[in-house]
Amino acid sequence: MRKLMQWYRLAAVAAAIGTLGCKSLEVANPNAPDAARAFSDPGAVAGLVTGAMRNWFNTRGTYYGAETLDMMADNYSSSWNNMNNRYYSSYGPVGTFQANCPQRCGWVNNTSDPKRLWVEGLWYGYYGMLSSVNDVLTAIRKNHLDLGGDEATNQAEAASVLLQGVVFAGIALNYDKGFVVTDNTDISNPTTIPFRPRAEMRDSAVAFLQHAIDLLAAHPFAKAPSTWFGTVNGIQYSSTQLIQVARTAQAEALAMFARCLTGCPTASDNDAATDWGKVATYAAQGVSSGAGFDFTFFQDGGVLYDWVKGWGNNFGDVRVDSRVVHLITAGPDPSRVHHDPWTAVELSPNATDKRVGDGTFGPTDAYDGPTTFKADAGHGTDYAYTPSFRFNPLRGPAHQSNLTHVRYIACTSSFGNTNRCQNPVYSQQVNDLLWAEGLIKGPGGFAQAATLINKTRVNRGGLPALTGGEGKPALLAALQYELEVEDMGMGDLPFYNRRRETPYNWPAPGTAAISYSVGGPGDPRAAACPSILCLWPGTPRHQPVPAKELSVLVKELYSFGGPIDDDVTGPAASSAAIRSNGEPIFSARQIGAALNKKRPSGVTHQ
Amino acid sequence: MKRSSAFTVAALLALVAGKAQAQATITGKVTDVRGEALGGAQVILRELASFGATTASNGTYTIVVSADRAKGQSFTLVARYLGKAPSTKAVTLNAGRQEVNFTLKDDPLRLDELVVTGVNEATSTKKLPFAVGKVSADQIQDVPGTTALGALAGKVSGVRVETASGDPAGAPSIRLRGATSISGSSQPLIIIDGTISRATLADIASEDIDRIEVIKGAAASSLYGSDAANGVIQIFTKRGKNLADGKLLVTVRNEAGASWVSKEIPATQTHAYRLKDSLTSTGATVQTFDRDASGAVQLKPDHIQDQPWPVYHDHQKEVLHPGMFYTNYLSIGQRRGATNFNASFENTHTEGVIFGLKGFGRQNFRLNVDQQLTPRVDFELSTFYGRSNNNPLTDPRGQQAGQLGPFFEITFVPPVVDLFAKNDDGTPFRAAIPDNWTNSGNPLYDLSVIKRNADRSRFTGGGRMRWRMTDWLTSEANYNFDQERDDYNDLTPFGVLFADGSSGPGSLNRRSFTGRTYNTGATLTATKTWSGITNTTKASYIYEDQTSSQTSFSASALVVKSVPEGAAADPSTITAGSSDQTIRNRNAFAITTFDIRDKYILDGLVRRDESSLFGSNQRMSYYYRLSGAWRANEDLKIKGFDEIRLRASYGTAGLRPGFDYQYETLSVSSGSFSKTTLGNKELRPAHSAELEVGGNIEMGGGRFTLEYTFSRKETKDQIQLVSLPSVVGFTQQWKNVGALQSKTHELSLGYQVINNRDMAWVVNLVGDRTRQVITDYPLPEKLNSFGQQPAVFFLGKGASLGVMYGEKFVRNISDLYANPSFAACRATTCPDANFVVNEGGYVVSKASWQCGETKINLATGAACPSAERLIKYVQCSKGTIADCKATTTTVKIGDANPDFNASFSSTFNYKRFSVYGLLDWTQGGNIYNGTRQWKFINNFDSIEDQRAVPAASKKSQDYFGALYNSLTPLDFYAESGTYAKIKELSVNYTLIRSQLAKVGLGSLDAVRLGIVGRNLLTFTKYTGYDPEVAGLDGDPYQFRIDWFSYPHYRTFTAVVEIAF
């Protein structure tokens, strides 16, 4: 009996431990939904559309690449190396510390260098959007998921197709090749999906944008969800307005596709190869047509943030490149534009263009340095002057100026702003200038083009009106001026514009192209790029497929730009790779299986 | 106390007297070699573990065995006492009384202690088939570490304790031998009094520690399975077990002193700006900056920093200032018959060394009670409650923990700025920094206005019941519980001023974390002896359950100035978050050990782990171990050797994935989704296999000991986050890829130099050398970094883990021609003769050598073509030099792995005077000094001070600016990490009862007076505050990077310890 009692004790202990110690190991992750939950829940699928739409805005202004491209275009400039701006936009003689490359550094495209991130930002941003909208389309088209009625479902489908077009356009404009992957593509074996050259990507973009237009036209609506365009204060665009957005995107994809390599006139994708008639046609139906509007997202400074405008309009972070300053003011000396802005402080401008004015700014005290500016009648709307450099001169010629872009200062944290603003992806001005360019370079319509240019040139800049009778070169020169002034801050439009590298005789018709020296007066490389409109030697015209992607797909790494690939005629071997490596670490079948199973069958400155 | 002890013993004897005639009674006395009684010694019958006793203060003991068990058998009686070698005597158990006395020899090297970690049952050190490190209370008591694990530093070979930051609330990181994870943590499994601990060890007071046991890799830690590849550390706290029977011991310890940073980093005391004479209001002439029209300072034409600042403020001294340190500790322990307990209270406060910070305070309560319920059943209860408060630099759990603190801001403030000036509104510490120096800010202002507070509380409890069901079978059950709560909040007030003079709307951040774990289990242990062979077999089941929850709230703008609450914040700036985790593990193991005639030890085990952390298709994993030891001298009897033990062990253990690694996740933000991580149902724990071989030698009657161990471990199936093709949508997936191998040699030497009645001197030397290589890495190679830290640590197949890659400037003319461009022109326009090695050891163009910014040669006055500049090293990375397809500037610049680590400790006693010291030595290895690299952005590094440089050799700011290198890693900052540090030093004098009686304190047992120093002196060429430094994220051993962390400081205190 005693022993029996003892075994009872043992059994009691075992039972207690069994109770405490036999819980199920099947533990759910409550913190983030999985695809199975997300793709079968109408609200979550709608959330994918919302996320993808917002990512359009964020990707266009991504920290990793967007502003960098504008720096390479000598549009904005910064001595800080935040965003690797200084690395990718500076230059200098071999062996000096001012620059890492004798000309312009090419894209660092290997898997080991942190600078690779600036090649990845746009790629993964766009393909992340694409994956989301493809999942939405799968849920709607194959699994017949109802997102809350026909209108909501149709809206989501049309928006998803619109974003497919936006993604293909983004890849075409930024990379030399990409993937066309839709909801109908079998992605179970990613390594077999072929790369498509950028021209095919562009054509796919135009086609998918057209498909979106057709869907929007077939199922019109008055108001899209406000959350698509902002966590708060999102504008509820109608289907008609989104059609206009798609048209502007089509025009942009065609007009900004061109690139000018060495031997530009014969390059297959040069400016002359663009179908300018279609550009004009699309832009004529764009956001500035009819009841024009600016296509904006509400930047909240957290979920939605545009680094290009956020930093580009902040005195302390970024300045206007001295090249642009030369175009829009009386200074600086062209020979110094890319050389050494430190030896002479630029004087406050006194431009006739109201967007520049006398460089004073704002309704209150100015921000920077010991000097205080008060607003007066002469102040500019888009540009402001400060005598103070917040940059150490010893950081080398990064071609920064005393001017800061302030048009979108509400989108910054300066002057008491909180990074919150209605932030345009496509302003009416952008569409007007695409339209005007289509007309000038296309079938004609100089007078209408002049009218379009005058909308900013006269109405915003206060400059003399054009009539159209000035002739094509003068109109193009005026257009180029407007593009420089108006497109600043609009994502990578300044870069797209400049890589076309058309050395018009600007600023005055008939005068010789403005020359400047490359590494300082007398540098023989000046001959390679005689115009101030030229991109700096070694500047890449687009980005390579990121090394991270190539490595996963077991493809050869390559890059563009820099001393090794000076003329950018073709891909160069990726420089600075430590060693090449990369073997498949998964079977494509594994990925496909996982996906198929998941799918329901139903600031500090540097 | 003596009287009550005697009474207790007498009472016990009286109780058993009635049965004495029928029982076997063993009595005796345990003394040391000097004849002094040893109270608290354990005397047990080895084969009848239920029968044992603890000696009273006079050293006597009594063991009573019932008549039915006393039948003339032969047993082994063992006597043990802390710090003494155990002694055994054979006894024949018959009814009646017999006396067995023991005299225990000194064992200052602790050669025959019992250990329980990693082994079947409590095992003598002499019979271990693998290395187990031990630290006893007597090794800790002289200089108690500020944290529990700090006590391990320098005391066990193969154990590295790195306190990456001097933050008083910080807990050190520990690595045992080499790393097991390429990109994860090397932190071992920590068990405190049976509780598997997942919370910070900063909560635990080292005064409470009775002993620590350490097993360093899979060869020993297989018993702990899938969470033990990094090794296991078991901490045992005091329980009153070692006290003399009937003894009540009260110990009061007070320690107080000060902390301060012993080193100041040299900073440039000069500048290169134009000066002019100005008149003061009193008519005196002073030099001021000659500013341009815009008010900006202007560089001199030569850009050379050789003029003293007009005013010099030593900002380091202003930010770093001495702080107070004190600890009050009270311990009450007693052993009385079947009960022993220890209760303690600790109150400690470390102010740290940062101006304006209150530092870290902690109050701990601990109560451990052991109760023998019946002769066969005993129960142990352990409880702990602790709370602490810290005034941190940043949120300790935040994403930018430690970053952008005062050490960052202060790096960029020129000495001319008066940080103590007042703001325009009269508040102290002027926030605006004139001239907008890059990244500058007044840390004194920030420290004074930003309120940060971190509160922690923790409760740990555990119970263990043991039932000796028969003489050979024991069952055991345990339940252990650990709960923590951690609250952080910071408030930046409305109207806070910034360095540019503007003001902001303030911000508010709050975060609350709660965690709870429990582990429970049951064990059956069987022990049988036959023909000189003892077999112990154990089967065990363990269940672990862990949950945690975190909520956060932040608002980036306040709208009501004086109300720092969420309700007063701008609602559009509010963000909130929450996360929850549950982790469960079910584990079981069986282990068997054969002890053959005390000479041969064979041990084998198998363990099965199930965990919710494993992918759903891989819920189970198995581990095993096989090990053996041969006490060779028992057979060989080599003269002069007391012990020769050879041992080998091979075992496997694992590393568990993180909570959400297996899951497919979409990130959610403000109602929108995006795909992030593809799930992996096949995810397994990383698998580590280790072979450990070694030997132990003892000579000179316990005066000399040597232990050598070689370990080779390889951890496969590394758990790594890999990128996926963009078309997949999910950007990444956790997968089992890659392997890491490490080889470690460990050596421990102990020598009892002097051992006589009045004097004893014991020295210990421990050392280790580890090499670790990534043996498999089927991923794109990369340079690893965290946050804004430079990406300097290379990961790739065949690379040493911790190797640094970056750029360098050419120091040898022949290195120029690794650059294809130079190689091509070597025979023509760029021969050797065109270059020269300059005063700083760098290759420069001969034509520009000593050429200033004005393009005038500083030596000859002649015109020269360009200013002197450094030349970056370039090499061909693809193709041949003659036909190079790609070049690189990124090359190997260093390696974080030291050549070896060694520690030397010495304990000297002369009568009641004692001196203890610990010297820690790390030889070789590099530290990346990222803190120094930042200084070049504003030209504040001391190397730029050109005052003492001959005129012709002076270099400009432009020249030195190359060293900034846009924060891209540069060999200049891969500094030698060699150092030797006097880590611990104490000098004590103990007053005993007879001395105390003379001053009327005869009621006290002892009073110890002493002084203690921690981190007293460091010998190093490292230019940062302390070579014992690591980045703010990642494994501090792999990522040895200096990154604005809280500097280590020296502490010097006085101690009074009273025992009665």
Short mmCIF file of N, CA, C and O in Angstrom, two decimals, chain B residues 86-158:
data_model
loop_
_atom_site.label_atom_id
_atom_site.label_comp_id
_atom_site.label_asym_id
_atom_site.label_seq_id
_atom_site.Cartn_x
_atom_site.Cartn_y
_atom_site.Cartn_z
N PRO B 86 38.37 16.52 -1.55
CA PRO B 86 37.53 15.57 -0.84
C PRO B 86 38.35 14.38 -0.34
O PRO B 86 39.44 14.09 -0.84
N SER B 87 37.78 13.71 0.62
CA SER B 87 38.46 12.54 1.17
C SER B 87 37.45 11.41 1.28
O SER B 87 36.27 11.64 1.57
N THR B 88 37.90 10.18 1.04
CA THR B 88 36.99 9.04 1.13
C THR B 88 37.56 8.02 2.11
O THR B 88 38.78 7.87 2.25
N LYS B 89 36.64 7.35 2.76
CA LYS B 89 37.06 6.27 3.65
C LYS B 89 36.05 5.13 3.53
O LYS B 89 34.84 5.37 3.41
N ALA B 90 36.56 3.92 3.56
CA ALA B 90 35.68 2.76 3.49
C ALA B 90 35.12 2.48 4.88
O ALA B 90 35.84 2.57 5.88
N VAL B 91 33.84 2.19 4.92
CA VAL B 91 33.23 1.83 6.20
C VAL B 91 32.41 0.57 6.00
O VAL B 91 31.91 0.28 4.92
N THR B 92 32.34 -0.19 7.07
CA THR B 92 31.46 -1.37 7.07
C THR B 92 30.28 -1.02 7.96
O THR B 92 30.45 -0.63 9.12
N LEU B 93 29.10 -1.15 7.39
CA LEU B 93 27.92 -0.66 8.08
C LEU B 93 27.30 -1.76 8.92
O LEU B 93 26.66 -2.68 8.43
N ASN B 94 27.53 -1.67 10.22
CA ASN B 94 26.95 -2.60 11.18
C ASN B 94 26.21 -1.79 12.23
O ASN B 94 26.46 -0.59 12.41
N ALA B 95 25.30 -2.46 12.90
CA ALA B 95 24.58 -1.80 13.99
C ALA B 95 25.60 -1.37 15.03
O ALA B 95 26.61 -2.03 15.26
N GLY B 96 25.34 -0.22 15.61
CA GLY B 96 26.27 0.29 16.61
C GLY B 96 26.91 1.58 16.15
O GLY B 96 26.53 2.15 15.12
N ARG B 97 27.84 2.00 16.90
CA ARG B 97 28.43 3.31 16.67
C ARG B 97 29.87 3.16 16.20
O ARG B 97 30.60 2.30 16.69
N GLN B 98 30.25 3.94 15.24
CA GLN B 98 31.65 3.96 14.83
C GLN B 98 32.04 5.40 14.53
O GLN B 98 31.21 6.22 14.13
N GLU B 99 33.31 5.69 14.71
CA GLU B 99 33.80 7.05 14.51
C GLU B 99 34.71 7.09 13.28
O GLU B 99 35.63 6.27 13.18
N VAL B 100 34.43 8.00 12.40
CA VAL B 100 35.27 8.19 11.21
C VAL B 100 35.60 9.67 11.10
O VAL B 100 34.70 10.51 10.90
N ASN B 101 36.84 10.02 11.22
CA ASN B 101 37.27 11.42 11.14
C ASN B 101 37.97 11.68 9.81
O ASN B 101 38.57 10.78 9.23
N PHE B 102 37.86 12.89 9.38
CA PHE B 102 38.48 13.27 8.11
C PHE B 102 39.39 14.48 8.32
O PHE B 102 39.05 15.38 9.09
N THR B 103 40.51 14.47 7.61
CA THR B 103 41.36 15.66 7.53
C THR B 103 41.46 16.04 6.06
O THR B 103 41.97 15.26 5.24
N LEU B 104 40.93 17.17 5.72
CA LEU B 104 40.87 17.56 4.30
C LEU B 104 42.01 18.51 3.96
O LEU B 104 42.26 19.49 4.66
N LYS B 105 42.66 18.17 2.85
CA LYS B 105 43.76 19.02 2.39
C LYS B 105 43.21 20.23 1.63
O LYS B 105 42.12 20.17 1.06
N ASP B 106 44.04 21.25 1.59
CA ASP B 106 43.65 22.44 0.83
C ASP B 106 43.58 22.10 -0.66
O ASP B 106 44.38 21.31 -1.17
N ASP B 107 42.66 22.73 -1.33
CA ASP B 107 42.53 22.55 -2.79
C ASP B 107 42.24 23.91 -3.42
O ASP B 107 41.15 24.16 -3.95
N PRO B 108 43.21 24.83 -3.32
CA PRO B 108 42.94 26.18 -3.82
C PRO B 108 42.70 26.22 -5.33
O PRO B 108 42.14 27.17 -5.84
N LEU B 109 43.16 25.21 -6.00
CA LEU B 109 42.94 25.19 -7.46
C LEU B 109 41.64 24.49 -7.84
O LEU B 109 41.35 24.32 -9.01
N ARG B 110 40.90 24.08 -6.80
CA ARG B 110 39.57 23.48 -7.00
C ARG B 110 39.61 22.34 -8.00
O ARG B 110 38.89 22.31 -8.99
N LEU B 111 40.48 21.37 -7.74
CA LEU B 111 40.71 20.29 -8.68
C LEU B 111 39.69 19.17 -8.56
O LEU B 111 39.61 18.32 -9.42
N ASP B 112 38.95 19.17 -7.49
CA ASP B 112 38.07 18.03 -7.29
C ASP B 112 36.67 18.46 -6.88
O ASP B 112 36.02 17.82 -6.08
N GLU B 113 36.23 19.56 -7.47
CA GLU B 113 34.87 20.02 -7.18
C GLU B 113 33.87 19.18 -7.94
O GLU B 113 34.21 18.50 -8.91
N LEU B 114 32.63 19.29 -7.51
CA LEU B 114 31.56 18.64 -8.25
C LEU B 114 30.96 19.62 -9.24
O LEU B 114 30.83 20.81 -8.95
N VAL B 115 30.61 19.09 -10.40
CA VAL B 115 29.87 19.91 -11.36
C VAL B 115 28.63 19.14 -11.78
O VAL B 115 28.61 17.91 -11.72
N VAL B 116 27.64 19.88 -12.21
CA VAL B 116 26.39 19.22 -12.62
C VAL B 116 26.00 19.57 -14.06
O VAL B 116 25.10 18.97 -14.61
N THR B 117 26.67 20.54 -14.65
CA THR B 117 26.23 21.03 -15.96
C THR B 117 26.74 20.13 -17.08
O THR B 117 27.94 19.87 -17.17
N GLY B 118 25.81 19.66 -17.87
CA GLY B 118 26.18 18.85 -19.03
C GLY B 118 26.39 17.40 -18.71
O GLY B 118 26.60 16.58 -19.60
N VAL B 119 26.37 17.04 -17.44
CA VAL B 119 26.65 15.67 -17.05
C VAL B 119 25.39 15.02 -16.45
O VAL B 119 24.40 15.69 -16.21
N ASN B 120 25.55 13.73 -16.22
CA ASN B 120 24.42 12.94 -15.78
C ASN B 120 23.97 13.33 -14.38
O ASN B 120 22.82 13.64 -14.13
N GLU B 121 24.92 13.31 -13.48
CA GLU B 121 24.66 13.71 -12.09
C GLU B 121 25.88 14.46 -11.60
O GLU B 121 26.90 14.54 -12.29
N ALA B 122 25.80 15.00 -10.42
CA ALA B 122 26.94 15.71 -9.87
C ALA B 122 28.19 14.84 -10.00
O ALA B 122 28.22 13.70 -9.53
N THR B 123 29.17 15.39 -10.70
CA THR B 123 30.34 14.60 -11.05
C THR B 123 31.60 15.33 -10.63
O THR B 123 31.71 16.55 -10.81
N SER B 124 32.52 14.58 -10.13
CA SER B 124 33.80 15.18 -9.75
C SER B 124 34.53 15.67 -11.00
O SER B 124 34.50 15.03 -12.04
N THR B 125 35.17 16.79 -10.86
CA THR B 125 35.94 17.35 -11.97
C THR B 125 36.91 16.33 -12.55
O THR B 125 37.17 16.29 -13.74
N LYS B 126 37.43 15.49 -11.68
CA LYS B 126 38.43 14.51 -12.14
C LYS B 126 37.85 13.46 -13.08
O LYS B 126 38.58 12.74 -13.72
N LYS B 127 36.53 13.36 -13.10
CA LYS B 127 35.92 12.32 -13.93
C LYS B 127 35.15 12.87 -15.11
O LYS B 127 34.34 12.18 -15.72
N LEU B 128 35.40 14.11 -15.44
CA LEU B 128 34.67 14.72 -16.54
C LEU B 128 35.25 14.28 -17.88
O LEU B 128 36.46 14.33 -18.07
N PRO B 129 34.41 13.89 -18.82
CA PRO B 129 34.92 13.53 -20.14
C PRO B 129 35.06 14.73 -21.08
O PRO B 129 35.36 14.57 -22.25
N PHE B 130 34.76 15.89 -20.59
CA PHE B 130 34.91 17.11 -21.39
C PHE B 130 35.21 18.27 -20.43
O PHE B 130 35.11 18.10 -19.20
N ALA B 131 35.56 19.41 -20.99
CA ALA B 131 35.94 20.55 -20.16
C ALA B 131 34.70 21.26 -19.63
O ALA B 131 33.77 21.54 -20.37
N VAL B 132 34.72 21.51 -18.34
CA VAL B 132 33.67 22.33 -17.73
C VAL B 132 34.36 23.45 -16.95
O VAL B 132 35.16 23.19 -16.06
N GLY B 133 34.06 24.67 -17.34
CA GLY B 133 34.64 25.80 -16.63
C GLY B 133 33.86 26.08 -15.36
O GLY B 133 32.65 25.88 -15.30
N LYS B 134 34.58 26.53 -14.34
CA LYS B 134 33.90 26.79 -13.05
C LYS B 134 34.42 28.09 -12.46
O LYS B 134 35.61 28.41 -12.56
N VAL B 135 33.51 28.80 -11.88
CA VAL B 135 33.89 29.97 -11.08
C VAL B 135 33.14 29.87 -9.77
O VAL B 135 31.92 29.70 -9.77
N SER B 136 33.88 29.91 -8.69
CA SER B 136 33.25 29.74 -7.38
C SER B 136 33.08 31.09 -6.69
O SER B 136 33.70 32.08 -7.08
N ALA B 137 32.28 31.07 -5.63
CA ALA B 137 31.99 32.32 -4.92
C ALA B 137 33.26 32.99 -4.42
O ALA B 137 33.37 34.22 -4.42
N ASP B 138 34.23 32.15 -4.01
CA ASP B 138 35.45 32.76 -3.47
C ASP B 138 36.26 33.48 -4.55
O ASP B 138 37.11 34.30 -4.25
N GLN B 139 35.98 33.13 -5.82
CA GLN B 139 36.65 33.85 -6.90
C GLN B 139 35.93 35.14 -7.24
O GLN B 139 36.44 35.96 -7.98
N ILE B 140 34.73 35.27 -6.78
CA ILE B 140 33.91 36.44 -7.12
C ILE B 140 33.90 37.46 -6.00
O ILE B 140 33.82 38.65 -6.21
N GLN B 141 34.03 36.95 -4.76
CA GLN B 141 33.71 37.81 -3.62
C GLN B 141 34.65 39.02 -3.47
O GLN B 141 34.24 40.06 -2.98
N ASP B 142 35.90 38.87 -3.94
CA ASP B 142 36.81 39.99 -3.76
C ASP B 142 36.41 41.18 -4.61
O ASP B 142 36.44 42.33 -4.17
N VAL B 143 36.06 40.89 -5.89
CA VAL B 143 35.65 41.96 -6.79
C VAL B 143 34.37 41.52 -7.47
O VAL B 143 34.39 41.02 -8.60
N PRO B 144 33.26 41.67 -6.80
CA PRO B 144 32.01 41.24 -7.44
C PRO B 144 31.76 42.04 -8.71
O PRO B 144 31.89 43.27 -8.71
N GLY B 145 31.42 41.33 -9.76
CA GLY B 145 31.11 42.03 -11.00
C GLY B 145 29.84 42.84 -10.84
O GLY B 145 28.99 42.53 -10.00
N THR B 146 29.71 43.88 -11.62
CA THR B 146 28.49 44.67 -11.55
C THR B 146 27.31 43.87 -12.13
O THR B 146 26.17 44.18 -11.87
N THR B 147 27.63 42.86 -12.93
CA THR B 147 26.58 41.95 -13.40
C THR B 147 27.07 40.53 -13.17
O THR B 147 28.27 40.29 -13.01
N ALA B 148 26.10 39.62 -13.23
CA ALA B 148 26.43 38.25 -12.89
C ALA B 148 27.49 37.67 -13.83
O ALA B 148 28.44 37.01 -13.40
N LEU B 149 27.32 37.90 -15.11
CA LEU B 149 28.25 37.27 -16.04
C LEU B 149 29.59 37.98 -16.10
O LEU B 149 30.58 37.42 -16.57
N GLY B 150 29.61 39.23 -15.65
CA GLY B 150 30.88 39.93 -15.59
C GLY B 150 31.87 39.17 -14.72
O GLY B 150 33.09 39.26 -14.90
N ALA B 151 31.34 38.37 -13.81
CA ALA B 151 32.20 37.62 -12.90
C ALA B 151 33.00 36.55 -13.63
O ALA B 151 33.97 36.02 -13.09
N LEU B 152 32.60 36.20 -14.84
CA LEU B 152 33.31 35.16 -15.58
C LEU B 152 34.57 35.68 -16.27
O LEU B 152 35.45 34.89 -16.64
N ALA B 153 34.63 36.98 -16.47
CA ALA B 153 35.70 37.56 -17.29
C ALA B 153 37.07 37.16 -16.78
O ALA B 153 37.40 37.36 -15.62
N GLY B 154 37.84 36.57 -17.66
CA GLY B 154 39.23 36.25 -17.36
C GLY B 154 39.44 35.06 -16.45
O GLY B 154 40.56 34.78 -16.04
N LYS B 155 38.38 34.35 -16.12
CA LYS B 155 38.55 33.27 -15.14
C LYS B 155 38.45 31.88 -15.75
O LYS B 155 38.82 30.91 -15.11
N VAL B 156 37.92 31.79 -16.96
CA VAL B 156 37.76 30.47 -17.59
C VAL B 156 38.30 30.55 -19.01
O VAL B 156 37.95 31.49 -19.75
N SER B 157 39.12 29.59 -19.40
CA SER B 157 39.67 29.63 -20.75
C SER B 157 38.55 29.40 -21.77
O SER B 157 37.60 28.66 -21.51
N GLY B 158 38.69 30.06 -22.92
CA GLY B 158 37.70 29.90 -23.97
C GLY B 158 36.44 30.71 -23.75
O GLY B 158 35.52 30.66 -24.56
#
